[in-house]
Amino acid sequence: MTTPALLPLSGRRIPTLSPGASSFPHHRATLRLSEKFILLLILSAFITLCFGAFFFLPDNSKHKRFDLGLEDVLIPHIDTPKEGKHASGQVIIHGQGGHDEHRHREEEESLRDKIRADHERALQEAKEKLRKSREELQAEIQTEKNKVMEDLKKKDPGPKPLPPVPMPKVVGVSDGEPPEPDVKERRDKIREMMKHAWDSYRQYGWGHNELKPLAKKGHSTNIFGNSQLGASIVDALDTLYIMGLHDEFKDGQEWIEQNLDFGVNAEVSVFEVNIRFIGGLLAAYYLSGQE
């Protein structure tokens, strides 16, 4: 009795071997993962090499006239017509275009010589400046400043007084109190808060640019070069005057006359200087009429 097979004959596929064929498996149609990785690596290196050679190799045309610097930009170059023809294709008659071309050539060479001479002179001046000490440079700068001041004095012998400014009619200061009780109450509260802020600055940060209210100490921000220029004082003058706080306005005015000095050597914010110092001083002068 024969033993039954594990699988039916219809479910099993037995490869047929032709006579004389090898028993080894047939050649693989796909590549292994490691072989794919190696091919991809070689292809990436080849592409990188091609793009690198295309973009990063030096272009000799960029260095052809490097010795002349900006001369080709500043001076138009004139091409010589070939075979006696003009650039437009017309034939040049002897004696008509040669003189102009020669003159343009001379002007071009003259300009090039002038640029070279100016360049050499600037280099020589820079070398002389570098040989000087810091004290000599400062003395030279001060001499130039004095010379400029003398020239200005010759043109304008004396300072002219500022023109009189008519006092504008400011609501709440020049025109009395508002008739509405709620408006007057709100305005008095705002004035009270302004006085509270000013008194705190006067006590804890007087002369500094700002006040740190929680720390209760002055603070000079870097937008004014970390210098104590009293930015809050100058900035608040017009507000103090409009609110009728004339005693506080007088305190700020006295500090400005005695302490404000812009002769500092520091990097500042041009925007902040314009709106807080120039704007503050102009507004205070416009409102009070006091220089």
PDB file of C-alpha atoms in Angstrom:
ATOM      1  CA  MET A   1       0.000   0.000   0.000  1.00  0.00           C
ATOM      2  CA  THR A   2       1.491   3.299  -0.997  1.00  0.00           C
ATOM      3  CA  THR A   3       1.844   6.210   1.440  1.00  0.00           C
ATOM      4  CA  PRO A   4      -0.378   9.174   0.554  1.00  0.00           C
ATOM      5  CA  ALA A   5       1.429  12.362  -0.501  1.00  0.00           C
ATOM      6  CA  LEU A   6       1.423  15.450   1.719  1.00  0.00           C
ATOM      7  CA  LEU A   7      -0.029  17.540  -1.093  1.00  0.00           C
ATOM      8  CA  PRO A   8      -2.113  16.473  -3.995  1.00  0.00           C
ATOM      9  CA  LEU A   9      -0.328  16.129  -7.253  1.00  0.00           C
ATOM     10  CA  SER A  10      -2.370  18.944  -8.709  1.00  0.00           C
ATOM     11  CA  GLY A  11      -1.081  21.407  -6.029  1.00  0.00           C
ATOM     12  CA  ARG A  12       2.588  20.647  -6.468  1.00  0.00           C
ATOM     13  CA  ARG A  13       4.762  22.141  -9.169  1.00  0.00           C
ATOM     14  CA  ILE A  14       7.835  20.138  -9.996  1.00  0.00           C
ATOM     15  CA  PRO A  15      10.251  21.922 -12.295  1.00  0.00           C
ATOM     16  CA  THR A  16      11.024  19.986 -15.365  1.00  0.00           C
ATOM     17  CA  LEU A  17      14.618  19.553 -16.338  1.00  0.00           C
ATOM     18  CA  SER A  18      15.502  19.198 -19.913  1.00  0.00           C
ATOM     19  CA  PRO A  19      18.040  16.561 -20.749  1.00  0.00           C
ATOM     20  CA  GLY A  20      21.533  17.866 -20.244  1.00  0.00           C
ATOM     21  CA  ALA A  21      20.418  21.065 -18.448  1.00  0.00           C
ATOM     22  CA  SER A  22      22.264  22.154 -15.348  1.00  0.00           C
ATOM     23  CA  SER A  23      20.658  21.697 -11.959  1.00  0.00           C
ATOM     24  CA  PHE A  24      21.663  25.203 -10.799  1.00  0.00           C
ATOM     25  CA  PRO A  25      18.950  27.923 -10.585  1.00  0.00           C
ATOM     26  CA  HIS A  26      18.438  30.359 -13.430  1.00  0.00           C
ATOM     27  CA  HIS A  27      20.169  33.827 -13.414  1.00  0.00           C
ATOM     28  CA  ARG A  28      18.439  36.480 -11.136  1.00  0.00           C
ATOM     29  CA  ALA A  29      16.416  39.173 -12.884  1.00  0.00           C
ATOM     30  CA  THR A  30      16.686  41.747  -9.969  1.00  0.00           C
ATOM     31  CA  LEU A  31      19.557  43.260  -7.975  1.00  0.00           C
ATOM     32  CA  ARG A  32      20.078  42.979  -4.277  1.00  0.00           C
ATOM     33  CA  LEU A  33      19.654  45.941  -1.957  1.00  0.00           C
ATOM     34  CA  SER A  34      23.408  46.350  -1.392  1.00  0.00           C
ATOM     35  CA  GLU A  35      24.052  46.325  -5.136  1.00  0.00           C
ATOM     36  CA  LYS A  36      21.382  48.995  -5.671  1.00  0.00           C
ATOM     37  CA  PHE A  37      22.963  51.155  -2.979  1.00  0.00           C
ATOM     38  CA  ILE A  38      26.412  50.913  -4.595  1.00  0.00           C
ATOM     39  CA  LEU A  39      25.026  51.872  -8.028  1.00  0.00           C
ATOM     40  CA  LEU A  40      23.105  54.803  -6.529  1.00  0.00           C
ATOM     41  CA  LEU A  41      26.256  55.994  -4.744  1.00  0.00           C
ATOM     42  CA  ILE A  42      28.275  55.870  -7.960  1.00  0.00           C
ATOM     43  CA  LEU A  43      25.550  57.739  -9.871  1.00  0.00           C
ATOM     44  CA  SER A  44      25.356  60.468  -7.162  1.00  0.00           C
ATOM     45  CA  ALA A  45      29.135  60.964  -7.235  1.00  0.00           C
ATOM     46  CA  PHE A  46      29.072  61.297 -11.015  1.00  0.00           C
ATOM     47  CA  ILE A  47      26.264  63.894 -10.952  1.00  0.00           C
ATOM     48  CA  THR A  48      28.009  65.870  -8.201  1.00  0.00           C
ATOM     49  CA  LEU A  49      31.238  65.893 -10.187  1.00  0.00           C
ATOM     50  CA  CYS A  50      29.478  67.134 -13.324  1.00  0.00           C
ATOM     51  CA  PHE A  51      27.623  69.960 -11.533  1.00  0.00           C
ATOM     52  CA  GLY A  52      30.730  70.955  -9.603  1.00  0.00           C
ATOM     53  CA  ALA A  53      32.761  71.212 -12.781  1.00  0.00           C
ATOM     54  CA  PHE A  54      30.016  73.268 -14.456  1.00  0.00           C
ATOM     55  CA  PHE A  55      29.390  75.809 -11.669  1.00  0.00           C
ATOM     56  CA  PHE A  56      32.645  76.107  -9.742  1.00  0.00           C
ATOM     57  CA  LEU A  57      35.393  76.061 -12.331  1.00  0.00           C
ATOM     58  CA  PRO A  58      36.830  79.601 -12.799  1.00  0.00           C
ATOM     59  CA  ASP A  59      35.768  81.577 -15.806  1.00  0.00           C
ATOM     60  CA  ASN A  60      38.757  83.268 -17.375  1.00  0.00           C
ATOM     61  CA  SER A  61      36.574  85.880 -19.045  1.00  0.00           C
ATOM     62  CA  LYS A  62      35.804  87.420 -15.668  1.00  0.00           C
ATOM     63  CA  HIS A  63      39.485  88.107 -14.997  1.00  0.00           C
ATOM     64  CA  LYS A  64      40.534  89.445 -18.362  1.00  0.00           C
ATOM     65  CA  ARG A  65      40.389  93.109 -17.326  1.00  0.00           C
ATOM     66  CA  PHE A  66      40.771  92.764 -13.599  1.00  0.00           C
ATOM     67  CA  ASP A  67      43.818  95.006 -13.652  1.00  0.00           C
ATOM     68  CA  LEU A  68      41.719  97.999 -14.683  1.00  0.00           C
ATOM     69  CA  GLY A  69      39.076  97.573 -11.957  1.00  0.00           C
ATOM     70  CA  LEU A  70      36.072  99.784 -12.639  1.00  0.00           C
ATOM     71  CA  GLU A  71      37.535 101.571 -15.618  1.00  0.00           C
ATOM     72  CA  ASP A  72      35.457  99.600 -18.113  1.00  0.00           C
ATOM     73  CA  VAL A  73      32.345 100.548 -16.162  1.00  0.00           C
ATOM     74  CA  LEU A  74      33.190 104.235 -15.905  1.00  0.00           C
ATOM     75  CA  ILE A  75      34.666 104.670 -19.383  1.00  0.00           C
ATOM     76  CA  PRO A  76      32.829 103.502 -22.489  1.00  0.00           C
ATOM     77  CA  HIS A  77      35.001 101.292 -24.648  1.00  0.00           C
ATOM     78  CA  ILE A  78      35.200 102.080 -28.363  1.00  0.00           C
ATOM     79  CA  ASP A  79      35.699  99.179 -30.730  1.00  0.00           C
ATOM     80  CA  THR A  80      37.875  99.753 -33.757  1.00  0.00           C
ATOM     81  CA  PRO A  81      35.985  99.377 -37.037  1.00  0.00           C
ATOM     82  CA  LYS A  82      37.355  96.615 -39.210  1.00  0.00           C
ATOM     83  CA  GLU A  83      38.152  96.812 -42.903  1.00  0.00           C
ATOM     84  CA  GLY A  84      37.326 100.510 -43.158  1.00  0.00           C
ATOM     85  CA  LYS A  85      33.665 100.078 -42.224  1.00  0.00           C
ATOM     86  CA  HIS A  86      31.680 101.838 -39.582  1.00  0.00           C
ATOM     87  CA  ALA A  87      29.950  99.927 -36.780  1.00  0.00           C
ATOM     88  CA  SER A  88      26.632 100.435 -38.581  1.00  0.00           C
ATOM     89  CA  GLY A  89      28.017  98.809 -41.720  1.00  0.00           C
ATOM     90  CA  GLN A  90      28.645 101.990 -43.699  1.00  0.00           C
ATOM     91  CA  VAL A  91      31.972 102.465 -45.422  1.00  0.00           C
ATOM     92  CA  ILE A  92      34.090 105.213 -43.868  1.00  0.00           C
ATOM     93  CA  ILE A  93      35.347 107.767 -46.335  1.00  0.00           C
ATOM     94  CA  HIS A  94      38.940 108.745 -45.747  1.00  0.00           C
ATOM     95  CA  GLY A  95      39.230 111.901 -43.638  1.00  0.00           C
ATOM     96  CA  GLN A  96      35.712 111.867 -42.106  1.00  0.00           C
ATOM     97  CA  GLY A  97      35.713 109.315 -39.259  1.00  0.00           C
ATOM     98  CA  GLY A  98      39.399 108.869 -38.481  1.00  0.00           C
ATOM     99  CA  HIS A  99      39.774 112.177 -36.672  1.00  0.00           C
ATOM    100  CA  ASP A 100      36.782 111.566 -34.355  1.00  0.00           C
ATOM    101  CA  GLU A 101      37.963 108.054 -33.584  1.00  0.00           C
ATOM    102  CA  HIS A 102      41.430 109.328 -32.724  1.00  0.00           C
ATOM    103  CA  ARG A 103      39.953 112.020 -30.463  1.00  0.00           C
ATOM    104  CA  HIS A 104      37.788 109.461 -28.633  1.00  0.00           C
ATOM    105  CA  ARG A 105      40.844 107.276 -28.147  1.00  0.00           C
ATOM    106  CA  GLU A 106      42.769 110.149 -26.638  1.00  0.00           C
ATOM    107  CA  GLU A 107      39.898 111.055 -24.288  1.00  0.00           C
ATOM    108  CA  GLU A 108      39.608 107.430 -23.185  1.00  0.00           C
ATOM    109  CA  GLU A 109      43.316 107.174 -22.424  1.00  0.00           C
ATOM    110  CA  SER A 110      43.225 110.516 -20.610  1.00  0.00           C
ATOM    111  CA  LEU A 111      40.395 109.332 -18.396  1.00  0.00           C
ATOM    112  CA  ARG A 112      42.200 106.082 -17.649  1.00  0.00           C
ATOM    113  CA  ASP A 113      45.347 107.973 -16.684  1.00  0.00           C
ATOM    114  CA  LYS A 114      43.335 110.261 -14.396  1.00  0.00           C
ATOM    115  CA  ILE A 115      41.679 107.295 -12.673  1.00  0.00           C
ATOM    116  CA  ARG A 116      45.038 105.631 -12.125  1.00  0.00           C
ATOM    117  CA  ALA A 117      46.510 108.853 -10.731  1.00  0.00           C
ATOM    118  CA  ASP A 118      43.570 109.373  -8.349  1.00  0.00           C
ATOM    119  CA  HIS A 119      43.835 105.761  -7.237  1.00  0.00           C
ATOM    120  CA  GLU A 120      47.545 106.076  -6.503  1.00  0.00           C
ATOM    121  CA  ARG A 121      47.016 109.358  -4.646  1.00  0.00           C
ATOM    122  CA  ALA A 122      44.259 107.827  -2.487  1.00  0.00           C
ATOM    123  CA  LEU A 123      46.476 104.869  -1.636  1.00  0.00           C
ATOM    124  CA  GLN A 124      49.321 107.189  -0.698  1.00  0.00           C
ATOM    125  CA  GLU A 125      47.062 109.279   1.557  1.00  0.00           C
ATOM    126  CA  ALA A 126      45.742 106.135   3.245  1.00  0.00           C
ATOM    127  CA  LYS A 127      49.293 104.915   3.908  1.00  0.00           C
ATOM    128  CA  GLU A 128      50.218 108.277   5.422  1.00  0.00           C
ATOM    129  CA  LYS A 129      47.127 108.189   7.648  1.00  0.00           C
ATOM    130  CA  LEU A 130      47.979 104.700   8.888  1.00  0.00           C
ATOM    131  CA  ARG A 131      51.473 105.793   9.888  1.00  0.00           C
ATOM    132  CA  LYS A 132      50.089 108.498  12.204  1.00  0.00           C
ATOM    133  CA  SER A 133      49.259 107.873  15.840  1.00  0.00           C
ATOM    134  CA  ARG A 134      45.805 108.207  17.340  1.00  0.00           C
ATOM    135  CA  GLU A 135      46.683 111.533  18.981  1.00  0.00           C
ATOM    136  CA  GLU A 136      47.881 112.964  15.678  1.00  0.00           C
ATOM    137  CA  LEU A 137      44.686 111.864  13.936  1.00  0.00           C
ATOM    138  CA  GLN A 138      42.523 113.431  16.655  1.00  0.00           C
ATOM    139  CA  ALA A 139      44.482 116.683  16.441  1.00  0.00           C
ATOM    140  CA  GLU A 140      44.077 116.712  12.656  1.00  0.00           C
ATOM    141  CA  ILE A 141      40.317 116.120  12.961  1.00  0.00           C
ATOM    142  CA  GLN A 142      40.023 118.928  15.508  1.00  0.00           C
ATOM    143  CA  THR A 143      41.943 121.242  13.194  1.00  0.00           C
ATOM    144  CA  GLU A 144      39.521 120.476  10.373  1.00  0.00           C
ATOM    145  CA  LYS A 145      36.566 121.146  12.682  1.00  0.00           C
ATOM    146  CA  ASN A 146      38.015 124.490  13.743  1.00  0.00           C
ATOM    147  CA  LYS A 147      38.549 125.407  10.126  1.00  0.00           C
ATOM    148  CA  VAL A 148      34.929 124.619   9.296  1.00  0.00           C
ATOM    149  CA  MET A 149      33.737 126.693  12.261  1.00  0.00           C
ATOM    150  CA  GLU A 150      35.862 129.650  11.183  1.00  0.00           C
ATOM    151  CA  ASP A 151      34.418 129.470   7.684  1.00  0.00           C
ATOM    152  CA  LEU A 152      30.896 129.408   9.088  1.00  0.00           C
ATOM    153  CA  LYS A 153      31.608 132.408  11.298  1.00  0.00           C
ATOM    154  CA  LYS A 154      32.855 134.369   8.313  1.00  0.00           C
ATOM    155  CA  LYS A 155      29.633 133.678   6.452  1.00  0.00           C
ATOM    156  CA  ASP A 156      27.395 134.247   9.515  1.00  0.00           C
ATOM    157  CA  PRO A 157      29.021 136.627  12.045  1.00  0.00           C
ATOM    158  CA  GLY A 158      26.671 135.969  14.944  1.00  0.00           C
ATOM    159  CA  PRO A 159      23.830 133.719  16.079  1.00  0.00           C
ATOM    160  CA  LYS A 160      20.407 134.960  15.246  1.00  0.00           C
ATOM    161  CA  PRO A 161      17.653 134.799  17.867  1.00  0.00           C
ATOM    162  CA  LEU A 162      14.851 132.370  17.253  1.00  0.00           C
ATOM    163  CA  PRO A 163      11.724 133.910  15.787  1.00  0.00           C
ATOM    164  CA  PRO A 164       8.837 134.585  18.179  1.00  0.00           C
ATOM    165  CA  VAL A 165       6.287 131.802  18.266  1.00  0.00           C
ATOM    166  CA  PRO A 166       2.623 132.672  18.848  1.00  0.00           C
ATOM    167  CA  MET A 167       1.158 130.570  21.632  1.00  0.00           C
ATOM    168  CA  PRO A 168      -1.448 128.203  20.183  1.00  0.00           C
ATOM    169  CA  LYS A 169      -4.791 127.795  21.918  1.00  0.00           C
ATOM    170  CA  VAL A 170      -4.511 124.386  23.552  1.00  0.00           C
ATOM    171  CA  VAL A 171      -7.805 122.849  24.683  1.00  0.00           C
ATOM    172  CA  GLY A 172      -7.898 122.486  28.471  1.00  0.00           C
ATOM    173  CA  VAL A 173      -4.969 124.822  29.124  1.00  0.00           C
ATOM    174  CA  SER A 174      -5.785 128.061  27.314  1.00  0.00           C
ATOM    175  CA  ASP A 175      -9.563 127.667  27.034  1.00  0.00           C
ATOM    176  CA  GLY A 176     -10.402 126.721  30.615  1.00  0.00           C
ATOM    177  CA  GLU A 177     -12.184 123.644  31.880  1.00  0.00           C
ATOM    178  CA  PRO A 178     -14.545 121.522  29.768  1.00  0.00           C
ATOM    179  CA  PRO A 179     -18.237 122.010  30.605  1.00  0.00           C
ATOM    180  CA  GLU A 180     -19.054 118.261  30.707  1.00  0.00           C
ATOM    181  CA  PRO A 181     -18.471 116.770  34.195  1.00  0.00           C
ATOM    182  CA  ASP A 182     -17.559 113.311  32.904  1.00  0.00           C
ATOM    183  CA  VAL A 183     -14.997 114.762  30.498  1.00  0.00           C
ATOM    184  CA  LYS A 184     -13.465 116.830  33.299  1.00  0.00           C
ATOM    185  CA  GLU A 185     -13.330 113.767  35.562  1.00  0.00           C
ATOM    186  CA  ARG A 186     -11.588 111.668  32.940  1.00  0.00           C
ATOM    187  CA  ARG A 187      -9.136 114.460  32.173  1.00  0.00           C
ATOM    188  CA  ASP A 188      -8.282 114.956  35.842  1.00  0.00           C
ATOM    189  CA  LYS A 189      -7.657 111.205  36.204  1.00  0.00           C
ATOM    190  CA  ILE A 190      -5.313 111.214  33.221  1.00  0.00           C
ATOM    191  CA  ARG A 191      -3.452 114.203  34.631  1.00  0.00           C
ATOM    192  CA  GLU A 192      -3.199 112.419  37.981  1.00  0.00           C
ATOM    193  CA  MET A 193      -1.673 109.302  36.359  1.00  0.00           C
ATOM    194  CA  MET A 194       0.751 111.459  34.385  1.00  0.00           C
ATOM    195  CA  LYS A 195       1.886 113.218  37.542  1.00  0.00           C
ATOM    196  CA  HIS A 196       2.257 109.846  39.312  1.00  0.00           C
ATOM    197  CA  ALA A 197       4.495 108.556  36.494  1.00  0.00           C
ATOM    198  CA  TRP A 198       6.517 111.769  36.410  1.00  0.00           C
ATOM    199  CA  ASP A 199       7.024 111.850  40.188  1.00  0.00           C
ATOM    200  CA  SER A 200       8.189 108.215  40.162  1.00  0.00           C
ATOM    201  CA  TYR A 201      10.655 108.953  37.374  1.00  0.00           C
ATOM    202  CA  ARG A 202      11.758 112.090  39.222  1.00  0.00           C
ATOM    203  CA  GLN A 203      12.448 110.038  42.366  1.00  0.00           C
ATOM    204  CA  TYR A 204      13.997 106.825  41.008  1.00  0.00           C
ATOM    205  CA  GLY A 205      15.354 107.490  37.501  1.00  0.00           C
ATOM    206  CA  TRP A 206      16.003 111.200  37.134  1.00  0.00           C
ATOM    207  CA  GLY A 207      18.403 111.858  34.278  1.00  0.00           C
ATOM    208  CA  HIS A 208      18.233 108.335  32.866  1.00  0.00           C
ATOM    209  CA  ASN A 209      16.577 107.596  29.560  1.00  0.00           C
ATOM    210  CA  GLU A 210      13.904 105.353  31.082  1.00  0.00           C
ATOM    211  CA  LEU A 211      12.580 104.074  34.397  1.00  0.00           C
ATOM    212  CA  LYS A 212      12.149 100.434  35.390  1.00  0.00           C
ATOM    213  CA  PRO A 213       8.953 100.731  37.450  1.00  0.00           C
ATOM    214  CA  LEU A 214       9.166  97.314  39.141  1.00  0.00           C
ATOM    215  CA  ALA A 215      12.854  97.547  39.994  1.00  0.00           C
ATOM    216  CA  LYS A 216      12.466 101.270  40.835  1.00  0.00           C
ATOM    217  CA  LYS A 217      15.705 102.317  39.149  1.00  0.00           C
ATOM    218  CA  GLY A 218      16.805 104.194  36.084  1.00  0.00           C
ATOM    219  CA  HIS A 219      17.736 102.517  32.828  1.00  0.00           C
ATOM    220  CA  SER A 220      19.711 103.871  29.855  1.00  0.00           C
ATOM    221  CA  THR A 221      18.936 101.754  26.816  1.00  0.00           C
ATOM    222  CA  ASN A 222      21.427 100.940  24.093  1.00  0.00           C
ATOM    223  CA  ILE A 223      19.363 102.811  21.469  1.00  0.00           C
ATOM    224  CA  PHE A 224      21.009 105.949  22.848  1.00  0.00           C
ATOM    225  CA  GLY A 225      24.458 104.402  23.214  1.00  0.00           C
ATOM    226  CA  ASN A 226      23.942 103.602  26.921  1.00  0.00           C
ATOM    227  CA  SER A 227      24.311 107.321  27.657  1.00  0.00           C
ATOM    228  CA  GLN A 228      22.233 109.220  30.223  1.00  0.00           C
ATOM    229  CA  LEU A 229      20.549 111.764  27.975  1.00  0.00           C
ATOM    230  CA  GLY A 230      17.251 112.106  29.844  1.00  0.00           C
ATOM    231  CA  ALA A 231      15.137 110.897  26.931  1.00  0.00           C
ATOM    232  CA  SER A 232      11.994 110.661  29.102  1.00  0.00           C
ATOM    233  CA  ILE A 233      12.438 114.274  30.249  1.00  0.00           C
ATOM    234  CA  VAL A 234      12.715 115.694  26.738  1.00  0.00           C
ATOM    235  CA  ASP A 235       9.969 113.441  25.409  1.00  0.00           C
ATOM    236  CA  ALA A 236       7.494 114.446  28.154  1.00  0.00           C
ATOM    237  CA  LEU A 237       7.907 118.217  28.019  1.00  0.00           C
ATOM    238  CA  ASP A 238       5.086 118.907  25.568  1.00  0.00           C
ATOM    239  CA  THR A 239       2.725 116.530  27.401  1.00  0.00           C
ATOM    240  CA  LEU A 240       3.455 118.241  30.717  1.00  0.00           C
ATOM    241  CA  TYR A 241       2.765 121.641  29.197  1.00  0.00           C
ATOM    242  CA  ILE A 242      -0.482 120.584  27.543  1.00  0.00           C
ATOM    243  CA  MET A 243      -1.727 119.054  30.815  1.00  0.00           C
ATOM    244  CA  GLY A 244      -0.992 122.253  32.703  1.00  0.00           C
ATOM    245  CA  LEU A 245       1.758 120.683  34.879  1.00  0.00           C
ATOM    246  CA  HIS A 246       3.945 123.781  34.650  1.00  0.00           C
ATOM    247  CA  ASP A 247       6.023 123.068  37.764  1.00  0.00           C
ATOM    248  CA  GLU A 248       7.019 119.684  36.343  1.00  0.00           C
ATOM    249  CA  PHE A 249       7.670 121.339  32.986  1.00  0.00           C
ATOM    250  CA  LYS A 250      10.001 123.827  34.672  1.00  0.00           C
ATOM    251  CA  ASP A 251      11.944 121.017  36.387  1.00  0.00           C
ATOM    252  CA  GLY A 252      12.498 119.307  33.050  1.00  0.00           C
ATOM    253  CA  GLN A 253      13.475 122.582  31.393  1.00  0.00           C
ATOM    254  CA  GLU A 254      16.095 123.289  34.064  1.00  0.00           C
ATOM    255  CA  TRP A 255      17.581 119.795  33.725  1.00  0.00           C
ATOM    256  CA  ILE A 256      17.869 120.250  29.955  1.00  0.00           C
ATOM    257  CA  GLU A 257      19.592 123.618  30.282  1.00  0.00           C
ATOM    258  CA  GLN A 258      22.115 122.301  32.804  1.00  0.00           C
ATOM    259  CA  ASN A 259      22.721 118.660  31.832  1.00  0.00           C
ATOM    260  CA  LEU A 260      21.626 117.804  28.296  1.00  0.00           C
ATOM    261  CA  ASP A 261      24.718 117.262  26.146  1.00  0.00           C
ATOM    262  CA  PHE A 262      24.740 115.510  22.789  1.00  0.00           C
ATOM    263  CA  GLY A 263      28.536 115.369  22.637  1.00  0.00           C
ATOM    264  CA  VAL A 264      28.714 111.605  23.141  1.00  0.00           C
ATOM    265  CA  ASN A 265      30.642 109.118  21.029  1.00  0.00           C
ATOM    266  CA  ALA A 266      28.191 106.250  20.682  1.00  0.00           C
ATOM    267  CA  GLU A 267      25.944 104.436  18.234  1.00  0.00           C
ATOM    268  CA  VAL A 268      22.332 105.598  18.576  1.00  0.00           C
ATOM    269  CA  SER A 269      19.020 104.964  16.868  1.00  0.00           C
ATOM    270  CA  VAL A 270      18.351 107.737  14.359  1.00  0.00           C
ATOM    271  CA  PHE A 271      14.606 107.089  14.531  1.00  0.00           C
ATOM    272  CA  GLU A 272      14.454 107.400  18.338  1.00  0.00           C
ATOM    273  CA  VAL A 273      16.627 110.520  18.338  1.00  0.00           C
ATOM    274  CA  ASN A 274      14.332 112.168  15.800  1.00  0.00           C
ATOM    275  CA  ILE A 275      11.027 111.454  17.521  1.00  0.00           C
ATOM    276  CA  ARG A 276      12.117 111.846  21.149  1.00  0.00           C
ATOM    277  CA  PHE A 277      14.823 114.506  21.208  1.00  0.00           C
ATOM    278  CA  ILE A 278      14.312 116.615  18.101  1.00  0.00           C
ATOM    279  CA  GLY A 279      10.524 116.203  18.233  1.00  0.00           C
ATOM    280  CA  GLY A 280      10.405 116.789  21.999  1.00  0.00           C
ATOM    281  CA  LEU A 281      12.475 119.960  21.879  1.00  0.00           C
ATOM    282  CA  LEU A 282      10.590 121.390  18.895  1.00  0.00           C
ATOM    283  CA  ALA A 283       7.193 120.665  20.459  1.00  0.00           C
ATOM    284  CA  ALA A 284       8.225 122.200  23.788  1.00  0.00           C
ATOM    285  CA  TYR A 285       9.480 125.334  22.050  1.00  0.00           C
ATOM    286  CA  TYR A 286       6.342 125.560  19.928  1.00  0.00           C
ATOM    287  CA  LEU A 287       4.032 125.285  22.929  1.00  0.00           C
ATOM    288  CA  SER A 288       5.942 127.425  25.438  1.00  0.00           C
ATOM    289  CA  GLY A 289       7.761 129.841  23.105  1.00  0.00           C
ATOM    290  CA  GLN A 290      10.864 129.517  25.319  1.00  0.00           C
ATOM    291  CA  GLU A 291      14.244 128.827  23.741  1.00  0.00           C
TER     292      GLU A 291
END
